[in-house]
Coordinates of N, CA and C and ligand atoms in Angstrom, one line a residue:
P1 N 115.8 -18.2 106.6 CA 116.0 -17.2 105.7 C 114.7 -16.4 105.3
P2 N 114.9 -15.1 105.1 CA 113.8 -14.3 104.6 C 113.2 -14.9 103.3
D3 N 111.9 -14.3 103.2 CA 111.4 -14.9 101.8 C 111.8 -13.7 100.7
V4 N 112.7 -14.2 99.9 CA 113.3 -13.0 99.1 C 112.2 -12.4 98.3
E5 N 111.6 -13.1 97.6 CA 110.5 -12.4 97.0 C 109.2 -11.5 97.4
E6 N 108.9 -11.8 98.6 CA 108.2 -10.9 99.4 C 109.0 -9.6 99.9
L7 N 109.9 -10.0 100.4 CA 110.8 -8.9 101.1 C 111.2 -8.0 100.0
G8 N 111.3 -8.4 98.5 CA 111.7 -7.6 97.4 C 110.6 -6.8 97.1
R9 N 109.6 -7.3 96.8 CA 108.4 -6.6 96.4 C 108.1 -5.5 97.3
A10 N 108.0 -5.8 98.8 CA 107.9 -5.1 99.9 C 108.7 -3.6 99.8
T11 N 110.1 -4.1 99.8 CA 111.2 -3.1 99.9 C 110.8 -2.1 98.4
W12 N 110.7 -2.8 97.3 CA 110.7 -2.0 96.1 C 109.6 -0.8 96.4
T13 N 108.5 -1.6 96.8 CA 107.3 -0.6 97.1 C 107.5 0.5 98.1
F14 N 108.3 0.1 99.1 CA 108.8 1.4 100.1 C 109.7 2.2 99.1
L15 N 110.7 1.8 98.6 CA 111.6 2.6 98.1 C 111.3 3.4 96.8
H16 N 110.5 3.0 96.0 CA 109.7 3.8 94.6 C 108.9 4.6 95.2
T17 N 108.0 4.3 96.4 CA 107.0 5.1 96.8 C 107.7 6.6 97.7
T18 N 108.9 5.9 98.3 CA 109.4 7.1 99.2 C 110.0 8.1 98.0
A19 N 110.5 7.5 96.9 CA 111.1 8.5 95.8 C 110.0 9.2 95.2
A20 N 108.9 8.7 94.9 CA 107.7 9.3 94.2 C 107.2 10.6 95.2
Y21 N 107.5 10.3 96.5 CA 107.0 11.6 97.2 C 108.0 12.3 97.9
Y22 N 109.3 12.0 97.4 CA 110.7 12.9 97.7 C 110.3 14.4 97.1
P23 N 110.9 15.3 97.9 CA 110.7 16.5 97.6 C 111.1 17.1 96.0
E24 N 110.8 17.9 95.3 CA 111.2 18.6 94.1 C 112.7 18.9 94.4
K25 N 112.3 19.7 95.7 CA 113.8 20.5 96.1 C 114.4 20.0 97.6
P26 N 114.7 18.9 97.6 CA 115.1 18.3 98.7 C 116.5 19.3 99.8
T27 N 116.1 19.6 101.3 CA 116.9 20.3 102.0 C 118.2 19.5 101.9
P28 N 119.4 19.8 102.3 CA 120.3 19.3 102.5 C 120.1 17.9 103.4
I29 N 119.5 18.4 104.7 CA 119.0 17.2 105.4 C 118.5 16.2 104.8
Q30 N 117.3 16.5 104.3 CA 116.7 15.6 103.3 C 117.3 14.6 102.2
R31 N 118.4 15.3 101.6 CA 119.4 14.5 100.8 C 120.3 13.7 101.6
A32 N 120.6 14.1 102.8 CA 121.6 13.3 103.6 C 120.9 12.2 104.1
N33 N 119.7 12.1 104.5 CA 118.8 11.0 105.1 C 118.6 10.2 104.0
M34 N 118.4 10.8 102.8 CA 118.0 9.5 101.7 C 119.1 8.6 101.3
L35 N 120.3 9.6 101.4 CA 121.7 8.8 101.1 C 122.0 7.8 102.1
A36 N 121.7 8.3 103.4 CA 121.9 7.4 104.7 C 121.1 6.0 104.5
L37 N 119.7 6.3 104.1 CA 118.8 5.2 103.9 C 119.1 4.3 102.9
L38 N 119.5 4.6 101.5 CA 120.0 3.8 100.2 C 121.5 3.0 100.9
K39 N 122.4 3.8 101.4 CA 123.6 3.1 101.9 C 123.6 2.2 102.9
S40 N 122.4 2.3 103.8 CA 122.5 1.1 104.7 C 121.9 -0.2 104.0
I41 N 121.4 -0.1 103.0 CA 120.9 -1.5 102.7 C 121.8 -2.6 102.4
P42 N 122.9 -2.1 101.7 CA 124.0 -3.3 101.6 C 124.4 -4.0 102.9
M43 N 124.4 -2.9 103.8 CA 124.9 -3.5 105.3 C 123.8 -4.1 106.0
L44 N 122.6 -3.9 105.8 CA 121.6 -4.2 106.7 C 120.3 -5.1 106.0
Y45 N 120.1 -5.0 104.7 CA 119.4 -5.8 104.1 C 119.2 -7.5 104.3
A46 N 118.1 -8.1 104.6 CA 118.1 -9.3 105.1 C 118.4 -10.3 104.2
C47 N 118.4 -10.1 102.9 CA 118.7 -10.8 101.9 C 120.4 -10.6 101.8
K48 N 121.3 -11.3 102.3 CA 122.5 -10.6 101.9 C 123.1 -10.6 100.7
P49 N 123.0 -11.4 99.9 CA 123.2 -11.4 98.5 C 122.9 -10.2 97.8
C50 N 121.4 -10.2 98.0 CA 120.8 -9.2 97.3 C 121.7 -7.9 97.8
G51 N 121.7 -7.9 99.1 CA 122.4 -6.5 99.6 C 123.8 -6.2 99.1
N52 N 124.6 -7.4 98.9 CA 125.9 -7.3 98.2 C 125.6 -6.8 96.9
D53 N 125.0 -7.3 96.2 CA 125.2 -7.1 94.7 C 124.7 -5.6 94.6
F54 N 123.5 -5.1 95.4 CA 123.0 -3.7 95.2 C 124.1 -3.1 95.8
G55 N 125.0 -3.2 96.7 CA 126.0 -2.3 97.0 C 127.2 -2.1 96.1
D56 N 127.4 -3.2 95.1 CA 128.3 -3.1 94.0 C 127.6 -2.2 92.8
D57 N 126.6 -2.4 92.7 CA 125.7 -1.4 91.6 C 125.9 -0.2 92.1
M58 N 125.5 0.1 93.4 CA 125.6 1.4 93.8 C 127.2 2.2 93.7
S59 N 128.4 1.3 94.1 CA 129.5 1.9 94.0 C 129.9 2.4 92.5
K60 N 129.0 1.7 91.3 CA 129.2 1.8 90.0 C 128.5 2.9 89.8
N61 N 127.2 3.5 90.3 CA 126.1 4.2 89.9 C 125.9 5.2 91.5
P62 N 126.8 5.9 91.8 CA 126.7 6.5 93.0 C 125.2 7.3 93.2
A63 N 124.7 6.9 94.4 CA 123.4 7.8 94.5 C 123.7 9.3 94.7
E64 N 124.8 9.8 95.4 CA 125.2 11.1 95.7 C 124.7 12.2 94.5
K65 N 124.9 11.9 93.1 CA 124.4 12.7 92.1 C 122.9 12.7 91.7
W66 N 122.1 11.9 92.4 CA 120.8 11.7 92.0 C 119.8 12.0 93.1
V67 N 120.1 12.5 94.4 CA 119.3 12.8 95.4 C 118.8 14.2 95.5
G68 N 119.2 14.7 94.5 CA 118.9 16.3 94.0 C 117.4 16.6 93.9
S69 N 116.7 15.6 93.4 CA 115.3 15.7 93.2 C 114.7 14.7 93.0
R70 N 113.0 14.7 93.2 CA 112.4 13.4 93.1 C 112.3 12.9 91.8
E71 N 112.7 13.8 90.7 CA 112.6 13.3 89.3 C 113.9 12.4 89.2
R72 N 115.0 12.9 89.4 CA 116.4 12.3 89.6 C 116.4 11.0 90.4
L73 N 116.0 11.4 91.5 CA 115.9 10.0 92.5 C 115.0 9.0 92.0
S74 N 113.9 8.9 91.3 CA 112.8 8.0 90.9 C 113.6 7.2 89.7
W75 N 114.2 8.2 88.7 CA 114.9 7.6 87.7 C 116.0 6.6 88.0
W76 N 116.9 7.3 88.8 CA 118.1 6.3 89.4 C 117.5 5.0 90.1
L77 N 116.7 5.3 90.7 CA 115.9 4.0 91.6 C 115.5 3.1 90.4
C78 N 114.8 3.4 89.5 CA 114.2 2.7 88.6 C 115.3 1.9 87.9
E79 N 116.5 2.6 87.3 CA 117.4 2.0 86.6 C 118.2 1.0 87.6
R80 N 118.2 0.9 89.0 CA 118.9 0.0 90.0 C 117.8 -1.1 89.9
H81 N 116.6 -0.9 89.9 CA 115.6 -2.0 90.0 C 115.8 -2.9 88.6
N82 N 116.0 -2.2 87.7 CA 116.2 -2.7 86.1 C 117.6 -3.4 86.2
E83 N 118.3 -3.1 86.9 CA 119.5 -3.9 86.9 C 119.2 -5.4 87.6
V84 N 118.4 -5.1 88.6 CA 118.2 -6.4 89.5 C 117.2 -7.5 88.5
N85 N 116.2 -6.6 87.6 CA 115.5 -7.3 86.8 C 116.3 -7.9 85.7
R86 N 117.2 -7.3 85.2 CA 118.0 -8.0 84.0 C 118.8 -9.2 84.8
K87 N 119.3 -9.3 86.1 CA 119.9 -10.3 86.6 C 118.8 -11.5 86.6
L88 N 117.7 -11.3 87.2 CA 116.8 -12.2 87.3 C 115.9 -12.7 86.1
G89 N 116.1 -11.9 84.9 CA 115.4 -12.1 83.7 C 114.0 -11.7 83.6
K90 N 113.7 -10.8 84.3 CA 112.6 -10.1 84.6 C 112.4 -8.8 83.5
K91 N 111.2 -8.3 83.1 CA 111.1 -7.2 82.2 C 111.8 -5.7 83.0
E92 N 112.5 -5.4 81.8 CA 112.9 -3.9 82.2 C 111.6 -2.8 82.1
W93 N 111.7 -2.1 82.9 CA 110.6 -1.0 83.0 C 111.3 0.5 82.5
G94 N 110.6 1.3 81.5 CA 110.7 2.7 81.1 C 110.9 3.5 82.7
C95 N 111.6 4.3 82.6 CA 112.4 5.0 84.0 C 112.1 6.6 83.8
G96 N 111.0 7.0 83.1 CA 110.5 8.3 82.9 C 109.8 8.6 83.9
I97 N 109.6 10.0 84.4 CA 108.8 10.1 85.8 C 107.6 10.3 85.7
K98 N 106.9 10.1 84.3 CA 105.5 9.8 83.8 C 105.3 8.2 84.1
E99 N 105.8 7.3 83.8 CA 105.9 5.9 84.1 C 106.0 5.6 85.5
M100 N 106.9 6.4 86.2 CA 107.2 6.3 87.7 C 106.1 6.8 88.5
D101 N 105.5 8.1 88.0 CA 104.3 8.8 88.8 C 103.2 7.7 88.5
A102 N 102.9 7.3 87.3 CA 101.7 6.3 87.0 C 101.7 5.2 87.8
R103 N 102.8 4.5 88.0 CA 102.9 3.3 88.9 C 103.1 3.7 90.5
W104 N 103.9 4.6 90.9 CA 104.0 4.5 92.4 C 103.5 5.9 92.8
K105 N 102.8 6.8 92.4 CA 102.2 8.0 92.8 C 100.7 8.2 92.4
D106 N 100.4 8.2 91.2 CA 98.9 8.3 90.8 C 98.2 6.9 90.7
G107 N 98.9 6.1 90.3 CA 98.6 4.9 89.6 C 97.9 3.8 90.3
P108 N 97.1 2.8 89.7 CA 96.6 1.8 90.5 C 97.5 0.6 91.1
E109 N 97.1 -0.1 92.1 CA 97.9 -1.2 92.3 C 98.2 -2.3 91.5
D110 N 99.2 -2.9 91.6 CA 99.3 -4.1 90.6 C 99.0 -5.3 91.3
Ligands
FAD201 P1 109.3 -6.8 91.8 O1 110.9 -6.8 91.1 O2 109.6 -6.9 93.3 O3 108.8 -5.4 91.6 C1 107.6 -5.0 92.2 C2 106.9 -4.0 91.2 O4 107.5 -2.9 90.7 C3 106.6 -4.8 89.7 O5 105.3 -5.6 90.0 C4 106.5 -3.6 89.0 O6 105.0 -3.0 88.9 C5 107.3 -2.6 89.5 N1 108.6 -2.4 88.9 C6 109.1 -3.1 88.0 N2 110.4 -3.0 87.9 C7 110.2 -1.7 88.2 C8 111.4 -0.5 87.8 N3 112.5 -0.8 87.3 N4 111.1 0.4 88.6 C9 109.9 0.8 89.0 N5 109.2 -0.2 89.2 C10 109.2 -1.4 88.9 N6 115.9 -11.1 94.2 C11 116.8 -12.3 93.9 O7 116.5 -13.3 93.9 N7 118.0 -12.0 93.6 C12 118.6 -10.8 93.9 O8 119.8 -10.7 94.1 C13 117.8 -9.7 94.4 N8 118.2 -8.3 94.8 C14 117.5 -7.7 95.4 C15 118.3 -6.3 95.6 C16 117.0 -5.3 96.1 C17 117.8 -3.9 96.8 C18 115.8 -5.6 96.1 C19 114.5 -4.4 96.8 C20 115.2 -6.6 95.7 C21 116.1 -7.5 95.1 N9 115.7 -9.0 95.0 C22 116.6 -10.0 94.7 C23 114.0 -9.3 94.7 C24 113.4 -9.1 93.5 O9 113.9 -7.6 92.8 C25 112.0 -8.9 93.3 O10 111.7 -7.8 94.3 C26 111.5 -10.2 93.8 O11 112.1 -11.3 92.8 C27 109.6 -10.5 93.2 O12 110.0 -9.9 92.0 P2 108.3 -9.5 91.4 O13 108.4 -9.9 89.8 O14 107.1 -9.6 92.1 O15 108.5 -7.9 91.3

């Protein structure tokens, strides 16, 4: 089985960084590809229970409404990460663009 923690850290790094550099005004093709990337996680993610729970959360909070800009996408993804943080008893993050950019665009590594 996969190392769920290592896979999780790597995946969040990939997803939050991709959101941080997502366009302010994405084209329809960029939006469609972002949606396809997110929707592939429930089906393909190597930690199956993680993918299933993420799929349930995405059904309640559809990504369609949030892929219209990097600020909206960064916020939405942070909230999805917080959903997992709550489940695991980890601390929640503030999801404003300043906090997201400080961690995933401009900021130092942790
Ligand atoms: P991580 O949660 O991996 O976070 C990495 C870094 O992101 C943190 O150090 C912090 O700098 C930053 N960060 C933290 N919260 C936020 C936020 N809300 N927004 C932006 N940045 C933030 N593990 C399970 O055991 N069970 C599961 O069901 C499960 N489901 C998962 C579903 C998905 C889609 C993903 C990607 C991962 C899942 N994981 C799950 C893994 C879990 O989320 C963590 O990655 C893992 O436990 C390691 O946690 P960590 O404390 O090192 O930090």
